[in-house]
Amino acid sequence: MNYTCVRNSLGRLVPQMIPGIGTLEPFSGAYARLDGSYEWTPSPFVHKVPSISTNKIAPDLRAAIERSGLQNGMTISFHHHLRNGDAIVSLVLAELEKMGFRDLTLAPSSLGDSHDCVADAIKKGVVTRLNTSGVRGEVGKAISNGLLESPTIIRSHGGRARAIEEGSLKIDVAFLGAPACDRLGNMTGVTGKTACGALGYAMVDARHARHSIAITDNLVDYPLSPKISVPQYLIDQVVVVDSIGDPSKIATGATRITRDPLQLYIAELAFKVIRASGYLKKDYSFQTGGGGPSLAVARYVRDYMKANAIQGSYCIGGITGYMADMLKEGLFRTLFDIQSFDAAVTDSIANNPNHMEVDVSWYANPFNKGCLVNDLDVVVLAALDVDVDFNVDVLTGHDGILRGASGGHSDTAAGAKLALITIPSMRNGVPSIRDRVQTIVTPGETVDVIVTERGIAVNPRREDLRTRLQDAGLPVKDIRQLKAEIERITGIPDEVAFADEIVGIVEYRDGTIIDSIRKIK
Amino acid sequence: MRERSRNNPMRSLLYIPGNHPGMLQNCAIYGSDAVIFDLEDAISISEKDSARRLVKHALRGFDYGNIEIIVRVNGRDTAYFEADLEEIVPANPDAIRLPKVDSADDVLAADELISRLEEANGLPKGEIGIQAMLETARAIVNVNSIAAASPRLVGLTLGGQDLAADLGIRATKEGYELLYAKSSVVIAAKAYKLQAFDTVFTDVSDLEGLRAQAVVGFALGFSGKAAIHPSQIPVINSVYTPEPKEVAKAAKIVTAAKEAEQRGLGVIAVDGRMVDAPVVAQALRTLELARLAGMEVLEL
């Protein structure tokens, strides 16, 4: 073990101190700091007051970086609103490498499929520390193989907003992709050829970074109108480039509902759970993801709401065109949009006043005076693996390598009255319910129901819910029984071999350490 | 393990291509009363051997719970017929669906081979049923002798597409052109106490069309209908599920009939209408379908 560790309340060994990161608190319960007695001190943040300027446009990216005062060892941030079409991270890292920067901390809101360039930057020493919500591809391999100098910190979306506002994540320079921007830095994601929708992550970075640089391929006449998502007073410089991303991968068309019969079956079962739970009623609030069976759940919910003339109060989260349609149909009064999952959303944000763009702190920071997730009635979530204690892993693949994202998973699960996980009982012959998940992201105490195609498991903390689902004739099973049934088909896979060395830590939304990530053998 | 019966009602029978491991693994969850693992039309020639092996292992390895497991083998006129039965019968499915049955001889040939294989593999004799598929004009002409061919026969069905091709007509969504063929299959099946299964509806995106066709099939007297996609199952099941009112009436009839029997009475009246043996039989069938649909039915 490369650090002194202690067992947290879930029995996971987590480091107590990491040089360069500092003292760490072990996780001690999802609501341990939310009983009304915890005192939180947001950090004052410092920035240079610029001289009066009527034009913030820098000659080029290099000049902007030079003017930003960025030094080796500092922290840079990015948002991931451009999804898999993002070109900003690679553009900036390439420039930083050319300029000879070393030893930077990279702290994007998340990383996706377009970010294998980060793995190169790690190998070359340009980046030596990483804070993110998620990783894919080569970056996950780089972390799991221990290529970074210091353990990667994985945070939830709400946890990252908290960390930024309290100063435990200090951003020196934020590089913020802007699908539309004017000469003084007013920016939005709802117009332009690289339009991506809401800019909820960028809002928080711009507000708290010591220096913020907007990078755009769509410089518009001042003032940007009709919508400004990040106002000019938060932006130091504007850089104009040829392209901030690949529109075909940013502005994907409306996300389609799965046609896979298995996923549809799970989705329908999940809908029946929601219906039987009693939460699906007038004025309820709802969140569902943009992929897999999540959108299919929304379809069943939509049909039911229409048939029964139910109007909900609001939807939050990653918003799809599908949710925008539900808003248009009057099924919800309001959408709170932190991040848009498809381009079908941009018209709705621009033109429908009830489709509100909100920042990620408002969405999920557990320590502000009331984030949106805390009032959620129902959230539908996916998972890579779950365990018999209802803990959820959304990070680790079956080969032990990081390949997922914490996202808003633990935030919404903790906030929602009904946190429902949809998961196929097996993937490629590997069972999805385990004795213990490899990496806990969302603690079992915040998860209410797990829905698989082979049955539904209800958290023993929710006897009330179990009774309701059973009364509705749903196939409720004890989670260990369900696990055994699945294993009769799959057998029990061998454990992946890990080394002792800790290469990452998973920070829970309240800043405590819920699990650590080991180097792969 | 479910009790094996030659006459379990089956409202919906889901076809599963035999070479698709994921579907073989998950097919039992969609709510059909039976699955038909297909080795015939859904399987290209190059996949015949692997599908046969895969289905064999699925039958041996998976517990499909309460649903009927049927395997559609290749027809007697193909080179795969014997190999299919030789590998599948030892794995003990509930029934073999035999395609391209033109005459009683086709049924007898299969019966004979299955009997031999049952004996060789120590299986109880005669338990594996045969569902005969009638797919040609000749088969329809021979339907009565086919229905009478073997005690192993449990059901009749027709192959709508093949039959239309043989007749040189175009199969329509409504299916009226097959009305005579369908009726003759139903009547022959009823005459010999067999089940009769309606043919598939091929447009998986048109659930309303499926419902319309299923309603006609139910009215004609079919006992169930095959499906080619899980989304078709709830539609078929709902068509073959009796109304609660019918169920209540059936329960009343069966109760009255039992009481009458205990008291040694013959014909009785329920709600002012005469109830005789056929009415009681209908009522029992209604209760069976209701049970299958998960409705609460008193044990009578």
mmCIF file of N, CA and C in Angstrom, chain A residues 159-213:
data_model
loop_
_atom_site.group_PDB
_atom_site.id
_atom_site.type_symbol
_atom_site.label_atom_id
_atom_site.label_comp_id
_atom_site.label_asym_id
_atom_site.label_seq_id
_atom_site.Cartn_x
_atom_site.Cartn_y
_atom_site.Cartn_z
ATOM 1 N N GLY A 159 -20.374 16.943 -6.375
ATOM 2 C CA GLY A 159 -19.163 16.983 -5.557
ATOM 3 C C GLY A 159 -18.111 17.906 -6.159
ATOM 4 N N ARG A 160 -18.026 17.935 -7.471
ATOM 5 C CA ARG A 160 -17.046 18.808 -8.119
ATOM 6 C C ARG A 160 -17.428 20.274 -7.899
ATOM 7 N N ALA A 161 -18.726 20.568 -8.025
ATOM 8 C CA ALA A 161 -19.171 21.949 -7.787
ATOM 9 C C ALA A 161 -18.845 22.361 -6.353
ATOM 10 N N ARG A 162 -19.091 21.437 -5.424
ATOM 11 C CA ARG A 162 -18.770 21.695 -4.016
ATOM 12 C C ARG A 162 -17.277 21.950 -3.843
ATOM 13 N N ALA A 163 -16.461 21.074 -4.466
ATOM 14 C CA ALA A 163 -15.005 21.188 -4.317
ATOM 15 C C ALA A 163 -14.493 22.509 -4.886
ATOM 16 N N ILE A 164 -15.066 22.929 -5.990
ATOM 17 C CA ILE A 164 -14.635 24.193 -6.602
ATOM 18 C C ILE A 164 -15.034 25.365 -5.700
ATOM 19 N N GLU A 165 -16.266 25.333 -5.216
ATOM 20 C CA GLU A 165 -16.742 26.467 -4.413
ATOM 21 C C GLU A 165 -16.043 26.545 -3.065
ATOM 22 N N GLU A 166 -15.651 25.407 -2.518
ATOM 23 C CA GLU A 166 -14.974 25.448 -1.212
ATOM 24 C C GLU A 166 -13.468 25.592 -1.369
ATOM 25 N N GLY A 167 -12.972 25.509 -2.594
ATOM 26 C CA GLY A 167 -11.549 25.720 -2.827
ATOM 27 C C GLY A 167 -10.701 24.477 -2.705
ATOM 28 N N SER A 168 -11.312 23.298 -2.489
ATOM 29 C CA SER A 168 -10.472 22.094 -2.479
ATOM 30 C C SER A 168 -10.076 21.717 -3.900
ATOM 31 N N LEU A 169 -10.812 22.200 -4.879
ATOM 32 C CA LEU A 169 -10.337 22.152 -6.270
ATOM 33 C C LEU A 169 -10.203 23.587 -6.746
ATOM 34 N N LYS A 170 -8.966 24.057 -6.820
ATOM 35 C CA LYS A 170 -8.703 25.446 -7.246
ATOM 36 C C LYS A 170 -8.321 25.434 -8.715
ATOM 37 N N ILE A 171 -9.120 26.089 -9.533
ATOM 38 C CA ILE A 171 -8.830 26.126 -10.970
ATOM 39 C C ILE A 171 -8.032 27.395 -11.271
ATOM 40 N N ASP A 172 -6.856 27.187 -11.860
ATOM 41 C CA ASP A 172 -6.060 28.363 -12.227
ATOM 42 C C ASP A 172 -6.541 28.933 -13.557
ATOM 43 N N VAL A 173 -6.646 28.074 -14.559
ATOM 44 C CA VAL A 173 -7.116 28.566 -15.857
ATOM 45 C C VAL A 173 -8.185 27.617 -16.390
ATOM 46 N N ALA A 174 -9.365 28.202 -16.702
ATOM 47 C CA ALA A 174 -10.435 27.400 -17.311
ATOM 48 C C ALA A 174 -10.456 27.691 -18.809
ATOM 49 N N PHE A 175 -10.420 26.615 -19.620
ATOM 50 C CA PHE A 175 -10.525 26.751 -21.077
ATOM 51 C C PHE A 175 -11.931 26.302 -21.460
ATOM 52 N N LEU A 176 -12.762 27.244 -21.834
ATOM 53 C CA LEU A 176 -14.177 26.936 -21.978
ATOM 54 C C LEU A 176 -14.636 27.048 -23.430
ATOM 55 N N GLY A 177 -14.951 25.929 -24.018
ATOM 56 C CA GLY A 177 -15.462 25.911 -25.382
ATOM 57 C C GLY A 177 -16.779 26.666 -25.456
ATOM 58 N N ALA A 178 -16.915 27.542 -26.477
ATOM 59 C CA ALA A 178 -18.108 28.378 -26.592
ATOM 60 C C ALA A 178 -18.677 28.291 -28.010
ATOM 61 N N PRO A 179 -19.792 27.574 -28.172
ATOM 62 C CA PRO A 179 -20.410 27.481 -29.501
ATOM 63 C C PRO A 179 -20.841 28.840 -30.063
ATOM 64 N N ALA A 180 -21.075 29.807 -29.203
ATOM 65 C CA ALA A 180 -21.291 31.181 -29.654
ATOM 66 C C ALA A 180 -20.739 32.113 -28.585
ATOM 67 N N CYS A 181 -20.019 33.180 -29.031
ATOM 68 C CA CYS A 181 -19.345 34.045 -28.069
ATOM 69 C C CYS A 181 -19.168 35.423 -28.706
ATOM 70 N N ASP A 182 -19.208 36.488 -27.888
ATOM 71 C CA ASP A 182 -18.922 37.816 -28.456
ATOM 72 C C ASP A 182 -17.569 38.314 -27.965
ATOM 73 N N ARG A 183 -17.189 39.510 -28.395
ATOM 74 C CA ARG A 183 -15.815 39.981 -28.143
ATOM 75 C C ARG A 183 -15.522 40.209 -26.669
ATOM 76 N N LEU A 184 -16.560 40.329 -25.832
ATOM 77 C CA LEU A 184 -16.308 40.515 -24.402
ATOM 78 C C LEU A 184 -16.527 39.246 -23.585
ATOM 79 N N GLY A 185 -16.821 38.167 -24.290
ATOM 80 C CA GLY A 185 -16.857 36.880 -23.585
ATOM 81 C C GLY A 185 -18.228 36.380 -23.173
ATOM 82 N N ASN A 186 -19.289 37.078 -23.543
ATOM 83 C CA ASN A 186 -20.620 36.489 -23.315
ATOM 84 C C ASN A 186 -20.715 35.230 -24.161
ATOM 85 N N MET A 187 -21.127 34.130 -23.567
ATOM 86 C CA MET A 187 -21.163 32.891 -24.352
ATOM 87 C C MET A 187 -22.407 32.057 -24.091
ATOM 88 N N THR A 188 -22.711 31.225 -25.073
ATOM 89 C CA THR A 188 -23.829 30.300 -24.928
ATOM 90 C C THR A 188 -23.570 29.041 -25.754
ATOM 91 N N GLY A 189 -24.311 27.985 -25.404
ATOM 92 C CA GLY A 189 -24.196 26.728 -26.151
ATOM 93 C C GLY A 189 -25.399 26.466 -27.035
ATOM 94 N N VAL A 190 -26.323 27.429 -27.086
ATOM 95 C CA VAL A 190 -27.568 27.101 -27.790
ATOM 96 C C VAL A 190 -27.599 27.540 -29.249
ATOM 97 N N THR A 191 -26.576 28.281 -29.695
ATOM 98 C CA THR A 191 -26.540 28.623 -31.125
ATOM 99 C C THR A 191 -25.164 28.307 -31.694
ATOM 100 N N GLY A 192 -25.096 28.353 -33.022
ATOM 101 C CA GLY A 192 -23.816 28.059 -33.679
ATOM 102 C C GLY A 192 -23.776 26.654 -34.226
ATOM 103 N N LYS A 193 -22.822 26.410 -35.141
ATOM 104 C CA LYS A 193 -22.784 25.084 -35.778
ATOM 105 C C LYS A 193 -22.330 23.996 -34.810
ATOM 106 N N THR A 194 -21.664 24.412 -33.736
ATOM 107 C CA THR A 194 -21.265 23.426 -32.729
ATOM 108 C C THR A 194 -22.153 23.524 -31.477
ATOM 109 N N ALA A 195 -23.375 23.980 -31.672
ATOM 110 C CA ALA A 195 -24.302 24.138 -30.533
ATOM 111 C C ALA A 195 -24.425 22.825 -29.761
ATOM 112 N N CYS A 196 -24.386 22.943 -28.432
ATOM 113 C CA CYS A 196 -24.408 21.736 -27.605
ATOM 114 C C CYS A 196 -25.503 21.793 -26.549
ATOM 115 N N GLY A 197 -26.203 22.910 -26.441
ATOM 116 C CA GLY A 197 -27.247 23.024 -25.423
ATOM 117 C C GLY A 197 -26.739 23.745 -24.184
ATOM 118 N N ALA A 198 -27.166 23.267 -23.018
ATOM 119 C CA ALA A 198 -26.845 23.954 -21.761
ATOM 120 C C ALA A 198 -25.346 23.942 -21.471
ATOM 121 N N LEU A 199 -24.898 24.943 -20.668
ATOM 122 C CA LEU A 199 -23.482 25.034 -20.265
ATOM 123 C C LEU A 199 -23.347 25.015 -18.739
ATOM 124 N N GLY A 200 -24.088 24.123 -18.095
ATOM 125 C CA GLY A 200 -24.142 24.103 -16.628
ATOM 126 C C GLY A 200 -22.809 23.897 -15.929
ATOM 127 N N TYR A 201 -21.892 23.139 -16.538
ATOM 128 C CA TYR A 201 -20.573 22.933 -15.912
ATOM 129 C C TYR A 201 -19.698 24.158 -16.119
ATOM 130 N N ALA A 202 -19.759 24.705 -17.344
ATOM 131 C CA ALA A 202 -18.930 25.869 -17.669
ATOM 132 C C ALA A 202 -19.242 27.047 -16.745
ATOM 133 N N MET A 203 -20.504 27.178 -16.354
ATOM 134 C CA MET A 203 -20.908 28.306 -15.499
ATOM 135 C C MET A 203 -20.124 28.330 -14.194
ATOM 136 N N VAL A 204 -19.987 27.156 -13.574
ATOM 137 C CA VAL A 204 -19.299 27.087 -12.282
ATOM 138 C C VAL A 204 -17.795 27.313 -12.461
ATOM 139 N N ASP A 205 -17.215 26.726 -13.502
ATOM 140 C CA ASP A 205 -15.777 26.913 -13.741
ATOM 141 C C ASP A 205 -15.464 28.384 -13.996
ATOM 142 N N ALA A 206 -16.302 29.028 -14.837
ATOM 143 C CA ALA A 206 -16.052 30.425 -15.179
ATOM 144 C C ALA A 206 -16.130 31.304 -13.930
ATOM 145 N N ARG A 207 -17.047 30.973 -13.056
ATOM 146 C CA ARG A 207 -17.248 31.810 -11.871
ATOM 147 C C ARG A 207 -16.086 31.699 -10.880
ATOM 148 N N HIS A 208 -15.456 30.548 -10.835
ATOM 149 C CA HIS A 208 -14.470 30.334 -9.771
ATOM 150 C C HIS A 208 -13.028 30.202 -10.236
ATOM 151 N N ALA A 209 -12.802 30.135 -11.529
ATOM 152 C CA ALA A 209 -11.421 30.013 -11.993
ATOM 153 C C ALA A 209 -10.702 31.357 -11.795
ATOM 154 N N ARG A 210 -9.401 31.246 -11.538
ATOM 155 C CA ARG A 210 -8.622 32.480 -11.404
ATOM 156 C C ARG A 210 -8.616 33.231 -12.736
ATOM 157 N N HIS A 211 -8.613 32.455 -13.825
ATOM 158 C CA HIS A 211 -8.567 33.057 -15.162
ATOM 159 C C HIS A 211 -9.403 32.195 -16.108
ATOM 160 N N SER A 212 -10.318 32.825 -16.849
ATOM 161 C CA SER A 212 -11.183 32.041 -17.740
ATOM 162 C C SER A 212 -10.996 32.470 -19.194
ATOM 163 N N ILE A 213 -10.782 31.481 -20.047
ATOM 164 C CA ILE A 213 -10.597 31.757 -21.474
ATOM 165 C C ILE A 213 -11.733 31.088 -22.243
#
